mmCIF file of C-alpha atoms in Angstrom:
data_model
loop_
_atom_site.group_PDB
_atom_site.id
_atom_site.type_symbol
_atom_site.label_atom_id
_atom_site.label_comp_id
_atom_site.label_asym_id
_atom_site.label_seq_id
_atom_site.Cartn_x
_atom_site.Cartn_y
_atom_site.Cartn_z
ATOM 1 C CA UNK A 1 -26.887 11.586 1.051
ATOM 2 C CA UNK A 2 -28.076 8.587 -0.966
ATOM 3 C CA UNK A 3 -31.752 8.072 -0.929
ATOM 4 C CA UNK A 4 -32.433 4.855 -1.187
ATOM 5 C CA UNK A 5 -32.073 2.374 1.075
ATOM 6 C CA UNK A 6 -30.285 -1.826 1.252
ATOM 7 C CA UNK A 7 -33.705 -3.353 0.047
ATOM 8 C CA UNK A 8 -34.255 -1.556 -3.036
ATOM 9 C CA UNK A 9 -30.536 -1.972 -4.683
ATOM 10 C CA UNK A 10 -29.541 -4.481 -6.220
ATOM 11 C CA UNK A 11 -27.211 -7.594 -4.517
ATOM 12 C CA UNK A 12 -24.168 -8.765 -6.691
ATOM 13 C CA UNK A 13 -23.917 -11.831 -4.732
ATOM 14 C CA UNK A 14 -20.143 -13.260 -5.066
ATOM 15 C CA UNK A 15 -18.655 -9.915 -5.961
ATOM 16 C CA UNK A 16 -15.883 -9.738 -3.498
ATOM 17 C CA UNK A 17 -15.281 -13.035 -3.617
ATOM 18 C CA UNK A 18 -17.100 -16.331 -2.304
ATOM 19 C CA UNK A 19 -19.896 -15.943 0.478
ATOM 20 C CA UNK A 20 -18.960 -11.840 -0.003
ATOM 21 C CA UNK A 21 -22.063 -9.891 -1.734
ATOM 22 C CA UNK A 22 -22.472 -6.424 -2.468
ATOM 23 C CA UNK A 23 -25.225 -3.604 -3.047
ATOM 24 C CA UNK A 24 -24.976 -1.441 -6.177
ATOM 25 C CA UNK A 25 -24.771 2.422 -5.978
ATOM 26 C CA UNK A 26 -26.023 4.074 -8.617
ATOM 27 C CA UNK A 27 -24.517 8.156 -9.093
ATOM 28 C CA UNK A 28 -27.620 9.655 -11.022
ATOM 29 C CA UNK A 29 -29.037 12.685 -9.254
ATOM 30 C CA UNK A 30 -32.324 10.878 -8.327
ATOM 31 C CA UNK A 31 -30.693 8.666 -5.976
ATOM 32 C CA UNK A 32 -29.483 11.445 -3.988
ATOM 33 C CA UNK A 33 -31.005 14.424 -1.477
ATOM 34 C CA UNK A 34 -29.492 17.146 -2.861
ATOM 35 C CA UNK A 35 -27.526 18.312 -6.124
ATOM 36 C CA UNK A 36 -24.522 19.116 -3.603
ATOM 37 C CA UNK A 37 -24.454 15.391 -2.355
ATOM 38 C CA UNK A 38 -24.431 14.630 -6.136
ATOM 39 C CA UNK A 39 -21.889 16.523 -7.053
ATOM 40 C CA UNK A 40 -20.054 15.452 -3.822
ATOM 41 C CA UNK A 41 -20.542 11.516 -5.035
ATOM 42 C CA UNK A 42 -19.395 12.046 -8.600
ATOM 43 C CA UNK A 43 -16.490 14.590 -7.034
ATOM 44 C CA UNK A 44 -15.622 11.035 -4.555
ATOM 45 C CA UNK A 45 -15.782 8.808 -7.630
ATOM 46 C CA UNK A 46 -13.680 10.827 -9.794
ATOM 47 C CA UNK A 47 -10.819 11.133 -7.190
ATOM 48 C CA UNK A 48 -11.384 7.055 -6.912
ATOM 49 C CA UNK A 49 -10.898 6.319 -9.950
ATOM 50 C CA UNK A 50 -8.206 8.767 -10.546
ATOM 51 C CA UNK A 51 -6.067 7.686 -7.952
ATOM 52 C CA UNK A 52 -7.326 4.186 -6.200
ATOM 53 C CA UNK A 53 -8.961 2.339 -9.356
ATOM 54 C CA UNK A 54 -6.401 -0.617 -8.791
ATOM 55 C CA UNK A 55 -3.307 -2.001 -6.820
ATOM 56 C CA UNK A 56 -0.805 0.124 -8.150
ATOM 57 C CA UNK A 57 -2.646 3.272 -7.871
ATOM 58 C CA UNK A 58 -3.899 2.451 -4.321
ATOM 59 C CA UNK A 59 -0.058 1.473 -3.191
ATOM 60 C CA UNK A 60 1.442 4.560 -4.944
ATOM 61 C CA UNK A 61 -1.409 7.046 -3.623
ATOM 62 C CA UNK A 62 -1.366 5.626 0.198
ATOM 63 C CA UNK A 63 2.611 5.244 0.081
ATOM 64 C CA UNK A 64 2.631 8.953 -0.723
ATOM 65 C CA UNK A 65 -0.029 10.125 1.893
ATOM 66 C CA UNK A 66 1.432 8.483 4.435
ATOM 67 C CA UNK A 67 4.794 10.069 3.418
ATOM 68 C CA UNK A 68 3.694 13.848 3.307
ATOM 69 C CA UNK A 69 4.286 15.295 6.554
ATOM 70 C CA UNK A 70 7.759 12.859 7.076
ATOM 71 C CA UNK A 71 10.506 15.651 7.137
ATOM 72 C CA UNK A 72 13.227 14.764 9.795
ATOM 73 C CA UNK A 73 14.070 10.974 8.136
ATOM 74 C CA UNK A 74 15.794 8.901 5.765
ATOM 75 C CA UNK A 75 13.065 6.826 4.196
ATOM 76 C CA UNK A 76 14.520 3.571 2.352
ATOM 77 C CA UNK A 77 12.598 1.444 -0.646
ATOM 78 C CA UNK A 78 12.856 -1.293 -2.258
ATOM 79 C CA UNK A 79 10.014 -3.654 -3.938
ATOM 80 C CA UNK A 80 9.446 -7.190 -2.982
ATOM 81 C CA UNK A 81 10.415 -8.064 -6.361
ATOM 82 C CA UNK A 82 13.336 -6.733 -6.889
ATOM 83 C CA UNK A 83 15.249 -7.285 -4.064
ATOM 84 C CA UNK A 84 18.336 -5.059 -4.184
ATOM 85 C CA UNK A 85 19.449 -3.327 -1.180
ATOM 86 C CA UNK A 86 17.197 -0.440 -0.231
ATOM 87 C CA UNK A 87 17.948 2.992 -1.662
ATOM 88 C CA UNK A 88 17.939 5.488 0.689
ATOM 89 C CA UNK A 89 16.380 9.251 0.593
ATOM 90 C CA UNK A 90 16.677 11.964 2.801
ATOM 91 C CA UNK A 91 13.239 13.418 3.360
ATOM 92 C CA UNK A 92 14.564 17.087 3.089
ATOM 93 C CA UNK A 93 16.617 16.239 -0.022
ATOM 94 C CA UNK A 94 15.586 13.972 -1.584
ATOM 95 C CA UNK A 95 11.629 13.520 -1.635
ATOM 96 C CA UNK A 96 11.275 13.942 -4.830
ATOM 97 C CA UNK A 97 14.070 11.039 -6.101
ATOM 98 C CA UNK A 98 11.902 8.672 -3.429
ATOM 99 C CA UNK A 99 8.407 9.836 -5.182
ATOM 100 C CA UNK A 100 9.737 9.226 -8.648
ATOM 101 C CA UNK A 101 10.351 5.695 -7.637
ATOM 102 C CA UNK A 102 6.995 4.978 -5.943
ATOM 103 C CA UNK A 103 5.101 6.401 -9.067
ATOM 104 C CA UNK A 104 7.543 4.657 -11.756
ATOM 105 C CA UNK A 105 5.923 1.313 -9.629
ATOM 106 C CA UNK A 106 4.668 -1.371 -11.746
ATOM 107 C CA UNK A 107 3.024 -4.804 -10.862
ATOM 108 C CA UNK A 108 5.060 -7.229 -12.023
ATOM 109 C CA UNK A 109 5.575 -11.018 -10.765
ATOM 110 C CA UNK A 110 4.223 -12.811 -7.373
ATOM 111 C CA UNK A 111 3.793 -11.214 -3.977
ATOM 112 C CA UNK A 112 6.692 -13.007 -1.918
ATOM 113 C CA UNK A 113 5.745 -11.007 1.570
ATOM 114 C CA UNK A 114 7.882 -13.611 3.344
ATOM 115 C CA UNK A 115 10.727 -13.645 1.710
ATOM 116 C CA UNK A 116 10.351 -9.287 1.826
ATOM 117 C CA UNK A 117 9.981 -9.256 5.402
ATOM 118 C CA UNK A 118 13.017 -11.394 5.868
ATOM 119 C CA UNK A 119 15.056 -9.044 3.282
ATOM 120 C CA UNK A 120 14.120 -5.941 4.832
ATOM 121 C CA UNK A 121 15.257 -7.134 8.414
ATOM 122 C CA UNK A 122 18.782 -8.069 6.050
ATOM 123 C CA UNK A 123 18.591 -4.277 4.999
ATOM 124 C CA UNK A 124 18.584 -2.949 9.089
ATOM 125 C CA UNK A 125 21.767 -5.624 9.233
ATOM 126 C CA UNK A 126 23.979 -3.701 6.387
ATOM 127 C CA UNK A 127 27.015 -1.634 7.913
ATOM 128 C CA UNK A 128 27.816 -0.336 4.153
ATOM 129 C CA UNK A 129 28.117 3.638 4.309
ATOM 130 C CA UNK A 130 24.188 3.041 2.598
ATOM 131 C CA UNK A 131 22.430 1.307 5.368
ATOM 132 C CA UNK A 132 19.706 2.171 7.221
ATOM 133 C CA UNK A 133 21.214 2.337 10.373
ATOM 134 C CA UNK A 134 23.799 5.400 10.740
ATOM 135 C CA UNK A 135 23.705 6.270 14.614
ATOM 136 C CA UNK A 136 23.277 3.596 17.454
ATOM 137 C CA UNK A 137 20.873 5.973 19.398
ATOM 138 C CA UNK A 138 18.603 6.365 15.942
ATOM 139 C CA UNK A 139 15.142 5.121 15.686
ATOM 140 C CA UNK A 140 14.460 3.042 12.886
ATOM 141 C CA UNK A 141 11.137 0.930 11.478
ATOM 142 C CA UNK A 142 10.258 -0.805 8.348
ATOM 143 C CA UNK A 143 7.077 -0.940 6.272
ATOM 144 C CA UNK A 144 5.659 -3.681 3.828
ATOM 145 C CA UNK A 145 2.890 -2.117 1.929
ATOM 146 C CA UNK A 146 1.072 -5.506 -0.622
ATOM 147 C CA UNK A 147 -1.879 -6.599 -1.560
ATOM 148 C CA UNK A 148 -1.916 -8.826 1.517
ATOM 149 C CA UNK A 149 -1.771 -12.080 -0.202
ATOM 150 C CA UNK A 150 1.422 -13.921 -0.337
ATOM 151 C CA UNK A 151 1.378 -16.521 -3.334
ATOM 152 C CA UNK A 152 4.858 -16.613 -4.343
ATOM 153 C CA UNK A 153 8.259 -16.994 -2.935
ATOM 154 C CA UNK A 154 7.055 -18.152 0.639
ATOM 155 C CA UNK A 155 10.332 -19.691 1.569
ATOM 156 C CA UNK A 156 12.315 -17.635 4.013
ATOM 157 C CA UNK A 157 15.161 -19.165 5.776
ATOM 158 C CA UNK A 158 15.240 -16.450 8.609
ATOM 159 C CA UNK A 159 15.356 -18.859 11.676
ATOM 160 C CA UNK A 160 12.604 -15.940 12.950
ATOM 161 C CA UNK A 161 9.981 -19.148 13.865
ATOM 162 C CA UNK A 162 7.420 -17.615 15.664
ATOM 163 C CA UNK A 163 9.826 -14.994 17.346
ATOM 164 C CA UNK A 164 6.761 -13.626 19.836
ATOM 165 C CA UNK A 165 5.345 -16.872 20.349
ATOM 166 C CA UNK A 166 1.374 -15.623 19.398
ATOM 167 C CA UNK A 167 0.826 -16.771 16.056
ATOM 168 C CA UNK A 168 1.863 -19.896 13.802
ATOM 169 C CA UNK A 169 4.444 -19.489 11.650
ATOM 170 C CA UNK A 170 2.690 -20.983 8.635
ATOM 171 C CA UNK A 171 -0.286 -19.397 6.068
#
């Protein structure tokens, strides 16, 4: 593991954002036990920065994770951008049409989350033969994966209000 402990690395105070400090980590083999829990840090970092370094690569990496084991399902996506009814894939199929999308992803524009979560309820209300919903007795769910921070497009004229009556209804 790493050797050394809070008090002797350095604090980046504001690095997160305000009031939010970090420590630095430092992957040089004196700051660890062992040469295998250097190699193991570098090994982490490398598959980090490889596949998590930003947004896109975090969405398209944990998008596909989550997806790996789905077999029995159609799986439909759209982007929050682009809102055009969902395209649906079979998982048996059709996996690898529904991958090419997710890694073809690029950031572009605001993150409207309202105005997605609104459009993807519209997608579970289609009765075109390329809805979501094929068989009464079928299970169906929908996913919004963002950056969590809605800055854009915030006006959704749903009529949802605060449908389970926990939370406000405004940001």
């Amino acid at each position: 593991g790493y050797k050394t402990d809070n008090a002797s690395r350095p604090l980046i105070a504001g690095a997160c954002g305000p009031g939010c400090d970090m420590r630095r980590y430092q992957i040089t083999s004196g700051n660890y036990s062992s040469s295998a829990a250097y190699n193991a840090a570098i090994q982490n970092f490398a598959n980090w920065f490889q596949y998590h370094r930003n947004r896109v690569l975090a969405i398209v990496g944990s998008s596909t994770a989550a997806l790996v084991s789905v077999d029995t399902m159609r799986v439909g996506y759209f982007t929050i951008n682009k809102l055009s009814n969902a395209t649906m894939y079979d998982m048996v199929t059709n996996r690898a049409d529904l991958y090419s999308q997710i890694y073809g992803l690029t950031a572009s524009g605001g993150t409207p989350n309202r105005r997605a979560v609104e459009y993807l309820v519209d997608q579970f209300r289609r009765t075109d033969s390329g809805a979501p919903v094929q068989l009464a007795c079928q299970r169906n769910g929908g996913m919004l994966f963002t950056d969590g921070y809605t800055n854009s497009g915030n006006t959704a004229n749903s009529g949802f209000g605060d449908a389970d009556s926990v939370n406000s209804t405004h940001l």
